[in-house]
């Protein structure tokens, strides 16, 4: 009888721990959202991309699990972890679908064909505690292709996202419930992408036909940043809103630049040393050429992190705003690092690294450069697009 009671107590304690973990992830060890997919399936891009699944894992490598599994149960659908809410309680999950017929056409013609018959991309808000998933971009639907959703800084009632309208990408702002979608470049016939807001919510940035524009939050007073280069991509605001970071140059030969919020003070911060700036996330031919690998601000806004070629490896670098560069990794020949992301407290750096042919996620303690591997994927799989859970600091 005593043995039975002890066993029951152990089971109850384990159940209690699991319940607490599900309701409130260990606060001293933040969660990391990312995407896993297969990389070597025959059939091209779609055959592999449709295996993508949104995942979460703790920053110590424990607790790895899928999130919002029900969104990818239909054939030719997938999910991708895209972002977090500012309080870290809600995950932003993209659900994608493409018809096999359209995928075949794209492989044959080596280009995308975004039509409402062949594609459906929506963004969901998924509550971590309950698992409830809300298709926020389907509310008062304006497009079959909706991505890039973010919570508007300093305004909990608004969201931003990007939608394809009549073949062109447009930045939108909408209410928190998905209503009142407003096109911020309504009259534009040019492809607008890389849309984000300053931390105070008063300014926006985007690139249109590979030229960077800064504007007010409602889209007015748009101003092009004249770099003299044909390719300008992925502008992001500094934490204090004083600077905008982007890559500039030529396609596949572009480098980190900054410019002041008023459009002055353009400066090249670093050279990527011949790195093309994309991470090939498949092991089979991909007509699109991979995923953009862009620089990112440090938490204090005094430096940036970026990737660049050093010898025959793509390494991680940190460079200050006055141009002082520091190489963070020195790897065996052929190593590829990608998608650096600083932790909320600025003490650690999250990134992907392809070693032994497998793309895994790692966290580096910036003080002593110690690494910890977060994923243990097998050959033919990849971990991509990592995101720290906000508002939580590593101990």
mmCIF file of C-alpha atoms in Angstrom:
data_model
loop_
_atom_site.group_PDB
_atom_site.id
_atom_site.type_symbol
_atom_site.label_atom_id
_atom_site.label_comp_id
_atom_site.label_asym_id
_atom_site.label_seq_id
_atom_site.Cartn_x
_atom_site.Cartn_y
_atom_site.Cartn_z
ATOM 1 C CA UNK A 1 0.000 0.000 0.000
ATOM 2 C CA UNK A 2 2.803 2.451 0.926
ATOM 3 C CA UNK A 3 4.541 1.687 -2.379
ATOM 4 C CA UNK A 4 1.297 2.380 -4.242
ATOM 5 C CA UNK A 5 0.816 5.706 -2.408
ATOM 6 C CA UNK A 6 4.396 6.731 -3.156
ATOM 7 C CA UNK A 7 3.914 5.915 -6.826
ATOM 8 C CA UNK A 8 0.680 7.914 -6.981
ATOM 9 C CA UNK A 9 2.357 10.892 -5.294
ATOM 10 C CA UNK A 10 5.227 10.787 -7.799
ATOM 11 C CA UNK A 11 2.797 10.728 -10.710
ATOM 12 C CA UNK A 12 0.854 13.662 -9.239
ATOM 13 C CA UNK A 13 4.032 15.675 -8.721
ATOM 14 C CA UNK A 14 5.127 15.018 -12.294
ATOM 15 C CA UNK A 15 1.701 16.016 -13.616
ATOM 16 C CA UNK A 16 1.782 19.190 -11.540
ATOM 17 C CA UNK A 17 5.233 20.107 -12.903
ATOM 18 C CA UNK A 18 4.131 19.485 -16.469
ATOM 19 C CA UNK A 19 0.991 21.571 -15.951
ATOM 20 C CA UNK A 20 2.974 24.476 -14.545
ATOM 21 C CA UNK A 21 5.448 24.216 -17.404
ATOM 22 C CA UNK A 22 2.651 24.343 -19.969
ATOM 23 C CA UNK A 23 0.952 27.322 -18.303
ATOM 24 C CA UNK A 24 4.068 29.302 -17.461
ATOM 25 C CA UNK A 25 7.332 28.432 -19.244
ATOM 26 C CA UNK A 26 10.363 28.551 -16.964
ATOM 27 C CA UNK A 27 10.834 32.308 -16.650
ATOM 28 C CA UNK A 28 14.587 32.173 -16.009
ATOM 29 C CA UNK A 29 15.082 30.204 -19.230
ATOM 30 C CA UNK A 30 13.366 31.994 -22.125
ATOM 31 C CA UNK A 31 11.744 30.239 -25.024
ATOM 32 C CA UNK A 32 13.019 30.437 -28.575
ATOM 33 C CA UNK A 33 10.663 30.138 -31.514
ATOM 34 C CA UNK A 34 11.995 28.790 -34.796
ATOM 35 C CA UNK A 35 11.138 26.552 -37.766
ATOM 36 C CA UNK A 36 12.231 23.021 -38.635
ATOM 37 C CA UNK A 37 12.000 21.557 -42.125
ATOM 38 C CA UNK A 38 13.395 18.842 -44.335
ATOM 39 C CA UNK A 39 16.047 19.918 -46.800
ATOM 40 C CA UNK A 40 16.892 17.034 -49.137
ATOM 41 C CA UNK A 41 13.591 15.729 -50.501
ATOM 42 C CA UNK A 42 13.427 15.365 -54.298
ATOM 43 C CA UNK A 43 10.961 17.592 -56.145
ATOM 44 C CA UNK A 44 12.419 21.029 -55.494
ATOM 45 C CA UNK A 45 11.469 23.909 -53.237
ATOM 46 C CA UNK A 46 7.835 23.133 -52.423
ATOM 47 C CA UNK A 47 8.475 19.475 -51.600
ATOM 48 C CA UNK A 48 10.731 20.607 -48.761
ATOM 49 C CA UNK A 49 9.105 23.886 -47.707
ATOM 50 C CA UNK A 50 5.767 22.140 -47.083
ATOM 51 C CA UNK A 51 7.483 20.100 -44.341
ATOM 52 C CA UNK A 52 8.148 23.316 -42.347
ATOM 53 C CA UNK A 53 6.771 23.304 -38.801
ATOM 54 C CA UNK A 54 6.794 26.064 -36.179
ATOM 55 C CA UNK A 55 8.700 25.008 -33.061
ATOM 56 C CA UNK A 56 9.623 26.278 -29.587
ATOM 57 C CA UNK A 57 12.552 25.265 -27.406
ATOM 58 C CA UNK A 58 14.024 26.636 -24.180
ATOM 59 C CA UNK A 59 17.302 28.517 -24.400
ATOM 60 C CA UNK A 60 19.030 25.650 -22.602
ATOM 61 C CA UNK A 61 17.944 23.222 -25.341
ATOM 62 C CA UNK A 62 15.185 21.519 -23.354
ATOM 63 C CA UNK A 63 11.436 21.350 -23.949
ATOM 64 C CA UNK A 64 11.548 21.220 -27.751
ATOM 65 C CA UNK A 65 8.028 20.902 -29.189
ATOM 66 C CA UNK A 66 5.836 21.824 -32.139
ATOM 67 C CA UNK A 67 3.376 24.661 -31.832
ATOM 68 C CA UNK A 68 0.020 25.087 -33.609
ATOM 69 C CA UNK A 69 0.256 21.614 -35.176
ATOM 70 C CA UNK A 70 -3.384 21.692 -36.257
ATOM 71 C CA UNK A 71 -2.644 24.452 -38.777
ATOM 72 C CA UNK A 72 -0.581 22.138 -40.989
ATOM 73 C CA UNK A 73 -2.692 18.989 -41.141
ATOM 74 C CA UNK A 74 -4.044 19.551 -44.642
ATOM 75 C CA UNK A 75 -1.954 18.459 -47.646
ATOM 76 C CA UNK A 76 0.610 20.978 -48.943
ATOM 77 C CA UNK A 77 0.351 23.239 -45.888
ATOM 78 C CA UNK A 78 3.098 24.274 -43.507
ATOM 79 C CA UNK A 79 3.773 26.603 -40.580
ATOM 80 C CA UNK A 80 6.639 28.972 -39.827
ATOM 81 C CA UNK A 81 7.473 30.711 -36.553
ATOM 82 C CA UNK A 82 7.539 34.430 -37.361
ATOM 83 C CA UNK A 83 7.620 36.516 -34.148
ATOM 84 C CA UNK A 84 6.369 37.066 -30.582
ATOM 85 C CA UNK A 85 4.016 39.542 -28.965
ATOM 86 C CA UNK A 86 5.810 42.159 -26.801
ATOM 87 C CA UNK A 87 4.825 40.335 -23.594
ATOM 88 C CA UNK A 88 6.018 36.967 -24.923
ATOM 89 C CA UNK A 89 2.640 35.297 -24.331
ATOM 90 C CA UNK A 90 1.562 35.056 -27.977
ATOM 91 C CA UNK A 91 3.387 33.538 -30.932
ATOM 92 C CA UNK A 92 3.073 34.871 -34.474
ATOM 93 C CA UNK A 93 2.724 31.868 -36.804
ATOM 94 C CA UNK A 94 2.544 31.959 -40.600
ATOM 95 C CA UNK A 95 0.442 29.234 -42.223
ATOM 96 C CA UNK A 96 1.202 28.571 -45.859
ATOM 97 C CA UNK A 97 -0.397 26.528 -48.618
ATOM 98 C CA UNK A 98 0.571 26.109 -52.243
ATOM 99 C CA UNK A 99 -1.033 23.919 -54.859
ATOM 100 C CA UNK A 100 1.198 21.173 -56.309
ATOM 101 C CA UNK A 101 0.287 22.395 -59.802
ATOM 102 C CA UNK A 102 1.525 25.916 -59.085
ATOM 103 C CA UNK A 103 4.653 24.562 -57.395
ATOM 104 C CA UNK A 104 5.429 22.492 -60.497
ATOM 105 C CA UNK A 105 4.997 25.553 -62.735
ATOM 106 C CA UNK A 106 7.358 27.559 -60.516
ATOM 107 C CA UNK A 107 10.026 24.846 -60.634
ATOM 108 C CA UNK A 108 9.810 24.678 -64.418
ATOM 109 C CA UNK A 109 9.954 28.463 -64.866
ATOM 110 C CA UNK A 110 12.382 29.134 -61.971
ATOM 111 C CA UNK A 111 10.293 31.936 -60.519
ATOM 112 C CA UNK A 112 7.388 32.551 -58.142
ATOM 113 C CA UNK A 113 3.831 32.832 -59.449
ATOM 114 C CA UNK A 114 1.727 34.343 -56.677
ATOM 115 C CA UNK A 115 -1.948 33.872 -57.531
ATOM 116 C CA UNK A 116 -4.984 33.305 -55.329
ATOM 117 C CA UNK A 117 -5.551 29.971 -57.059
ATOM 118 C CA UNK A 118 -2.065 28.721 -56.261
ATOM 119 C CA UNK A 119 -1.216 30.291 -52.887
ATOM 120 C CA UNK A 120 -2.735 31.060 -49.494
ATOM 121 C CA UNK A 121 -0.529 32.690 -46.851
ATOM 122 C CA UNK A 122 -2.099 33.854 -43.582
ATOM 123 C CA UNK A 123 -0.721 34.896 -40.203
ATOM 124 C CA UNK A 124 -2.094 33.573 -36.934
ATOM 125 C CA UNK A 125 -1.774 34.749 -33.345
ATOM 126 C CA UNK A 126 -1.334 31.699 -31.106
ATOM 127 C CA UNK A 127 -1.793 32.024 -27.341
ATOM 128 C CA UNK A 128 0.946 30.063 -25.617
ATOM 129 C CA UNK A 129 -1.086 29.184 -22.506
ATOM 130 C CA UNK A 130 -4.176 27.861 -24.315
ATOM 131 C CA UNK A 131 -2.993 27.053 -27.829
ATOM 132 C CA UNK A 132 -5.829 29.157 -29.284
ATOM 133 C CA UNK A 133 -4.972 30.204 -32.858
ATOM 134 C CA UNK A 134 -6.622 33.245 -34.471
ATOM 135 C CA UNK A 135 -6.271 33.876 -38.209
ATOM 136 C CA UNK A 136 -5.850 37.602 -37.871
ATOM 137 C CA UNK A 137 -5.159 38.404 -41.532
ATOM 138 C CA UNK A 138 -8.309 36.573 -42.687
ATOM 139 C CA UNK A 139 -10.504 39.064 -40.809
ATOM 140 C CA UNK A 140 -11.930 41.404 -43.469
ATOM 141 C CA UNK A 141 -9.563 39.678 -45.895
ATOM 142 C CA UNK A 142 -7.785 41.887 -48.423
ATOM 143 C CA UNK A 143 -5.272 39.423 -49.878
ATOM 144 C CA UNK A 144 -4.440 35.743 -50.333
ATOM 145 C CA UNK A 145 -0.822 36.456 -49.308
ATOM 146 C CA UNK A 146 -0.271 38.073 -45.888
ATOM 147 C CA UNK A 147 3.055 37.996 -44.052
ATOM 148 C CA UNK A 148 5.528 40.063 -42.022
ATOM 149 C CA UNK A 149 3.086 40.706 -39.167
ATOM 150 C CA UNK A 150 4.348 42.637 -36.136
ATOM 151 C CA UNK A 151 2.847 44.247 -33.034
ATOM 152 C CA UNK A 152 2.928 48.012 -33.486
ATOM 153 C CA UNK A 153 5.426 49.520 -31.012
ATOM 154 C CA UNK A 154 3.987 51.788 -28.336
ATOM 155 C CA UNK A 155 0.409 51.097 -29.475
ATOM 156 C CA UNK A 156 -1.159 47.832 -28.215
ATOM 157 C CA UNK A 157 -4.243 48.412 -30.388
ATOM 158 C CA UNK A 158 -2.431 48.122 -33.746
ATOM 159 C CA UNK A 159 -0.610 45.556 -35.875
ATOM 160 C CA UNK A 160 1.452 45.897 -39.032
ATOM 161 C CA UNK A 161 1.818 43.412 -41.882
ATOM 162 C CA UNK A 162 2.515 43.129 -45.606
ATOM 163 C CA UNK A 163 0.047 41.939 -48.267
ATOM 164 C CA UNK A 164 0.279 41.260 -51.981
ATOM 165 C CA UNK A 165 -2.310 43.320 -53.878
ATOM 166 C CA UNK A 166 -2.586 43.041 -57.678
ATOM 167 C CA UNK A 167 0.890 41.553 -57.891
ATOM 168 C CA UNK A 168 2.557 44.189 -55.690
ATOM 169 C CA UNK A 169 3.454 44.030 -52.014
ATOM 170 C CA UNK A 170 1.992 46.760 -49.780
ATOM 171 C CA UNK A 171 2.538 47.633 -46.079
ATOM 172 C CA UNK A 172 -0.662 47.679 -44.008
ATOM 173 C CA UNK A 173 -1.665 48.790 -40.542
ATOM 174 C CA UNK A 174 -4.719 47.288 -38.828
ATOM 175 C CA UNK A 175 -6.529 47.070 -35.502
ATOM 176 C CA UNK A 176 -5.532 44.402 -33.020
ATOM 177 C CA UNK A 177 -8.643 42.367 -33.944
ATOM 178 C CA UNK A 178 -7.730 42.387 -37.658
ATOM 179 C CA UNK A 179 -10.224 45.056 -38.702
ATOM 180 C CA UNK A 180 -9.725 48.437 -40.366
ATOM 181 C CA UNK A 181 -6.803 47.435 -42.561
ATOM 182 C CA UNK A 182 -5.130 50.550 -43.987
ATOM 183 C CA UNK A 183 -2.804 50.465 -47.011
ATOM 184 C CA UNK A 184 0.147 52.752 -46.236
ATOM 185 C CA UNK A 185 1.287 52.957 -49.893
ATOM 186 C CA UNK A 186 -2.143 52.729 -51.493
ATOM 187 C CA UNK A 187 -1.331 54.470 -54.764
ATOM 188 C CA UNK A 188 1.966 52.661 -55.269
ATOM 189 C CA UNK A 189 2.426 50.283 -58.185
ATOM 190 C CA UNK A 190 5.837 49.183 -56.913
ATOM 191 C CA UNK A 191 6.789 46.175 -54.794
ATOM 192 C CA UNK A 192 7.171 47.256 -51.152
ATOM 193 C CA UNK A 193 8.751 44.974 -48.568
ATOM 194 C CA UNK A 194 10.853 44.962 -45.385
ATOM 195 C CA UNK A 195 8.214 46.984 -43.519
ATOM 196 C CA UNK A 196 8.709 47.847 -39.822
ATOM 197 C CA UNK A 197 8.107 50.613 -37.291
ATOM 198 C CA UNK A 198 10.340 52.673 -35.024
ATOM 199 C CA UNK A 199 10.202 51.788 -31.313
ATOM 200 C CA UNK A 200 8.034 54.797 -30.487
ATOM 201 C CA UNK A 201 5.558 53.802 -33.218
ATOM 202 C CA UNK A 202 5.746 57.202 -34.951
ATOM 203 C CA UNK A 203 7.848 56.349 -38.028
ATOM 204 C CA UNK A 204 8.023 53.479 -40.494
ATOM 205 C CA UNK A 205 10.653 52.151 -42.882
ATOM 206 C CA UNK A 206 10.469 49.871 -45.905
ATOM 207 C CA UNK A 207 12.166 49.218 -49.214
ATOM 208 C CA UNK A 208 10.293 49.780 -52.466
ATOM 209 C CA UNK A 209 11.823 48.393 -55.627
ATOM 210 C CA UNK A 210 14.990 47.965 -53.558
ATOM 211 C CA UNK A 211 15.142 51.612 -52.480
ATOM 212 C CA UNK A 212 14.773 52.492 -48.787
ATOM 213 C CA UNK A 213 12.002 54.866 -47.707
ATOM 214 C CA UNK A 214 11.270 56.456 -44.324
ATOM 215 C CA UNK A 215 7.805 57.823 -43.569
ATOM 216 C CA UNK A 216 5.379 58.792 -40.814
ATOM 217 C CA UNK A 217 3.324 56.011 -39.225
ATOM 218 C CA UNK A 218 0.329 56.708 -41.476
ATOM 219 C CA UNK A 219 2.494 56.458 -44.616
ATOM 220 C CA UNK A 220 2.689 60.201 -45.207
ATOM 221 C CA UNK A 221 5.847 62.240 -45.794
ATOM 222 C CA UNK A 222 7.675 59.304 -47.375
ATOM 223 C CA UNK A 223 11.296 60.090 -48.150
ATOM 224 C CA UNK A 224 13.691 57.997 -50.220
ATOM 225 C CA UNK A 225 17.214 57.484 -48.914
ATOM 226 C CA UNK A 226 19.514 58.107 -51.849
ATOM 227 C CA UNK A 227 22.430 55.704 -51.487
ATOM 228 C CA UNK A 228 23.554 55.700 -55.099
ATOM 229 C CA UNK A 229 23.203 51.905 -55.084
ATOM 230 C CA UNK A 230 20.676 49.808 -57.039
ATOM 231 C CA UNK A 231 20.030 47.345 -54.197
ATOM 232 C CA UNK A 232 18.908 48.474 -50.727
ATOM 233 C CA UNK A 233 17.171 46.000 -48.466
ATOM 234 C CA UNK A 234 15.603 45.314 -45.031
ATOM 235 C CA UNK A 235 15.705 48.643 -43.132
ATOM 236 C CA UNK A 236 15.309 48.421 -39.336
ATOM 237 C CA UNK A 237 15.165 51.173 -36.712
ATOM 238 C CA UNK A 238 17.700 51.471 -33.913
ATOM 239 C CA UNK A 239 16.318 51.063 -30.375
ATOM 240 C CA UNK A 240 16.507 54.840 -29.797
ATOM 241 C CA UNK A 241 14.984 55.669 -33.199
ATOM 242 C CA UNK A 242 17.977 57.779 -34.216
ATOM 243 C CA UNK A 243 19.301 55.460 -36.942
ATOM 244 C CA UNK A 244 18.108 53.031 -39.601
ATOM 245 C CA UNK A 245 20.160 49.943 -40.488
ATOM 246 C CA UNK A 246 19.972 48.197 -43.878
ATOM 247 C CA UNK A 247 22.159 46.533 -46.482
ATOM 248 C CA UNK A 248 23.143 48.476 -49.574
ATOM 249 C CA UNK A 249 25.142 47.849 -52.735
ATOM 250 C CA UNK A 250 24.383 45.452 -55.546
ATOM 251 C CA UNK A 251 22.305 42.290 -55.359
ATOM 252 C CA UNK A 252 24.479 39.597 -53.722
ATOM 253 C CA UNK A 253 27.172 42.216 -53.055
ATOM 254 C CA UNK A 254 25.614 44.444 -50.412
ATOM 255 C CA UNK A 255 26.851 45.508 -46.979
ATOM 256 C CA UNK A 256 25.575 46.955 -43.662
ATOM 257 C CA UNK A 257 24.861 50.691 -43.828
ATOM 258 C CA UNK A 258 23.231 53.131 -41.409
ATOM 259 C CA UNK A 259 21.514 56.468 -41.970
ATOM 260 C CA UNK A 260 20.037 58.958 -39.510
ATOM 261 C CA UNK A 261 16.275 59.138 -39.040
ATOM 262 C CA UNK A 262 16.231 62.445 -40.939
ATOM 263 C CA UNK A 263 17.941 60.841 -43.950
ATOM 264 C CA UNK A 264 21.413 62.277 -43.367
ATOM 265 C CA UNK A 265 24.701 60.722 -42.267
ATOM 266 C CA UNK A 266 24.702 57.698 -44.586
ATOM 267 C CA UNK A 267 27.574 55.424 -43.603
ATOM 268 C CA UNK A 268 28.860 51.986 -44.540
ATOM 269 C CA UNK A 269 29.553 50.102 -41.307
ATOM 270 C CA UNK A 270 31.131 46.885 -42.548
ATOM 271 C CA UNK A 271 32.020 44.796 -45.573
ATOM 272 C CA UNK A 272 30.741 41.232 -45.858
ATOM 273 C CA UNK A 273 33.867 40.151 -47.697
ATOM 274 C CA UNK A 274 32.197 38.566 -50.698
ATOM 275 C CA UNK A 275 29.366 36.849 -48.798
ATOM 276 C CA UNK A 276 26.228 36.889 -50.968
ATOM 277 C CA UNK A 277 23.981 37.573 -47.976
ATOM 278 C CA UNK A 278 21.619 34.623 -48.296
ATOM 279 C CA UNK A 279 21.488 31.336 -46.433
ATOM 280 C CA UNK A 280 20.801 28.365 -48.672
ATOM 281 C CA UNK A 281 18.340 26.540 -46.450
ATOM 282 C CA UNK A 282 17.789 23.581 -48.794
ATOM 283 C CA UNK A 283 20.152 20.834 -49.913
ATOM 284 C CA UNK A 284 18.408 20.525 -53.276
ATOM 285 C CA UNK A 285 18.337 23.137 -56.068
ATOM 286 C CA UNK A 286 16.240 26.171 -55.063
ATOM 287 C CA UNK A 287 15.233 28.602 -57.797
ATOM 288 C CA UNK A 288 14.785 31.405 -55.249
ATOM 289 C CA UNK A 289 18.322 31.150 -53.869
ATOM 290 C CA UNK A 290 17.670 30.894 -50.141
ATOM 291 C CA UNK A 291 16.707 33.158 -47.233
ATOM 292 C CA UNK A 292 17.996 36.707 -46.715
ATOM 293 C CA UNK A 293 20.656 36.976 -44.007
ATOM 294 C CA UNK A 294 20.540 40.581 -42.799
ATOM 295 C CA UNK A 295 22.283 42.494 -39.975
ATOM 296 C CA UNK A 296 20.521 43.244 -36.708
ATOM 297 C CA UNK A 297 20.822 45.848 -33.954
ATOM 298 C CA UNK A 298 22.378 45.046 -30.598
ATOM 299 C CA UNK A 299 19.981 45.601 -27.700
ATOM 300 C CA UNK A 300 21.715 48.820 -26.600
ATOM 301 C CA UNK A 301 21.779 50.204 -30.164
ATOM 302 C CA UNK A 302 25.525 50.920 -29.947
ATOM 303 C CA UNK A 303 26.551 48.148 -32.341
ATOM 304 C CA UNK A 304 25.176 45.659 -34.838
ATOM 305 C CA UNK A 305 25.642 41.946 -35.472
ATOM 306 C CA UNK A 306 26.154 40.637 -38.995
ATOM 307 C CA UNK A 307 27.574 37.738 -40.972
ATOM 308 C CA UNK A 308 30.443 37.918 -43.423
ATOM 309 C CA UNK A 309 33.009 35.826 -45.228
ATOM 310 C CA UNK A 310 36.308 35.223 -43.448
ATOM 311 C CA UNK A 311 38.556 32.824 -45.315
ATOM 312 C CA UNK A 312 36.244 30.101 -46.546
ATOM 313 C CA UNK A 313 33.681 30.342 -43.731
ATOM 314 C CA UNK A 314 30.754 32.690 -43.072
ATOM 315 C CA UNK A 315 31.426 34.010 -39.581
ATOM 316 C CA UNK A 316 29.643 36.178 -37.003
ATOM 317 C CA UNK A 317 30.776 39.767 -36.445
ATOM 318 C CA UNK A 318 29.909 42.661 -34.163
ATOM 319 C CA UNK A 319 30.666 46.211 -35.326
ATOM 320 C CA UNK A 320 30.182 49.472 -33.434
ATOM 321 C CA UNK A 321 28.617 52.550 -35.007
ATOM 322 C CA UNK A 322 32.078 54.084 -35.390
ATOM 323 C CA UNK A 323 33.157 51.082 -37.482
ATOM 324 C CA UNK A 324 35.171 49.053 -34.953
ATOM 325 C CA UNK A 325 34.703 45.399 -35.956
ATOM 326 C CA UNK A 326 35.078 42.241 -33.867
ATOM 327 C CA UNK A 327 34.937 38.691 -35.227
ATOM 328 C CA UNK A 328 32.936 36.542 -32.819
ATOM 329 C CA UNK A 329 33.513 33.101 -34.359
ATOM 330 C CA UNK A 330 36.530 31.448 -35.948
ATOM 331 C CA UNK A 331 35.347 28.201 -37.476
ATOM 332 C CA UNK A 332 36.630 25.280 -39.533
ATOM 333 C CA UNK A 333 36.639 25.855 -43.280
ATOM 334 C CA UNK A 334 33.205 25.691 -44.855
ATOM 335 C CA UNK A 335 31.195 26.568 -41.719
ATOM 336 C CA UNK A 336 28.164 28.772 -42.351
ATOM 337 C CA UNK A 337 26.577 31.015 -39.683
ATOM 338 C CA UNK A 338 23.270 32.794 -40.234
ATOM 339 C CA UNK A 339 20.412 34.858 -38.730
ATOM 340 C CA UNK A 340 22.033 36.281 -35.554
ATOM 341 C CA UNK A 341 19.598 37.444 -32.844
ATOM 342 C CA UNK A 342 20.681 39.101 -29.536
ATOM 343 C CA UNK A 343 18.953 37.987 -26.337
ATOM 344 C CA UNK A 344 16.608 40.429 -24.549
ATOM 345 C CA UNK A 345 19.313 41.257 -21.979
ATOM 346 C CA UNK A 346 22.016 41.585 -24.630
ATOM 347 C CA UNK A 347 24.274 39.007 -22.984
ATOM 348 C CA UNK A 348 23.795 36.169 -25.463
ATOM 349 C CA UNK A 349 23.569 35.724 -29.208
ATOM 350 C CA UNK A 350 21.264 33.218 -30.896
ATOM 351 C CA UNK A 351 22.084 32.070 -34.429
ATOM 352 C CA UNK A 352 22.067 29.226 -36.883
ATOM 353 C CA UNK A 353 25.190 27.385 -37.971
ATOM 354 C CA UNK A 354 25.707 24.747 -40.636
ATOM 355 C CA UNK A 355 28.314 22.268 -39.464
ATOM 356 C CA UNK A 356 28.786 18.736 -40.739
ATOM 357 C CA UNK A 357 26.145 19.535 -43.353
ATOM 358 C CA UNK A 358 23.323 20.195 -40.842
ATOM 359 C CA UNK A 359 21.808 23.575 -39.948
ATOM 360 C CA UNK A 360 21.454 23.725 -36.149
ATOM 361 C CA UNK A 361 20.694 26.518 -33.660
ATOM 362 C CA UNK A 362 23.272 27.744 -31.136
ATOM 363 C CA UNK A 363 23.449 30.295 -28.317
ATOM 364 C CA UNK A 364 26.707 32.096 -27.513
ATOM 365 C CA UNK A 365 27.530 33.757 -24.190
ATOM 366 C CA UNK A 366 29.055 36.982 -25.494
ATOM 367 C CA UNK A 367 31.236 37.478 -22.414
ATOM 368 C CA UNK A 368 33.333 34.349 -22.918
ATOM 369 C CA UNK A 369 32.173 33.108 -26.386
ATOM 370 C CA UNK A 370 30.948 29.783 -24.964
ATOM 371 C CA UNK A 371 28.458 28.067 -27.274
ATOM 372 C CA UNK A 372 25.528 25.814 -26.502
ATOM 373 C CA UNK A 373 23.752 23.852 -29.201
ATOM 374 C CA UNK A 374 19.960 23.992 -28.940
ATOM 375 C CA UNK A 375 18.912 21.517 -31.629
ATOM 376 C CA UNK A 376 20.019 17.971 -32.409
ATOM 377 C CA UNK A 377 18.712 17.521 -35.933
ATOM 378 C CA UNK A 378 19.669 14.689 -38.234
ATOM 379 C CA UNK A 379 21.008 14.910 -41.778
ATOM 380 C CA UNK A 380 18.342 16.185 -44.151
ATOM 381 C CA UNK A 381 16.747 18.604 -41.647
ATOM 382 C CA UNK A 382 17.327 22.261 -40.770
ATOM 383 C CA UNK A 383 16.542 24.724 -37.975
ATOM 384 C CA UNK A 384 15.805 28.210 -39.318
ATOM 385 C CA UNK A 385 14.516 31.733 -38.487
ATOM 386 C CA UNK A 386 14.997 31.844 -34.683
ATOM 387 C CA UNK A 387 13.292 34.414 -32.417
ATOM 388 C CA UNK A 388 13.881 35.105 -28.705
ATOM 389 C CA UNK A 389 10.830 35.317 -26.477
ATOM 390 C CA UNK A 390 10.674 38.986 -25.318
ATOM 391 C CA UNK A 391 10.703 40.500 -21.826
ATOM 392 C CA UNK A 392 12.561 37.562 -20.295
ATOM 393 C CA UNK A 393 16.197 37.692 -19.293
ATOM 394 C CA UNK A 394 18.716 34.898 -19.036
ATOM 395 C CA UNK A 395 20.096 34.403 -15.533
#
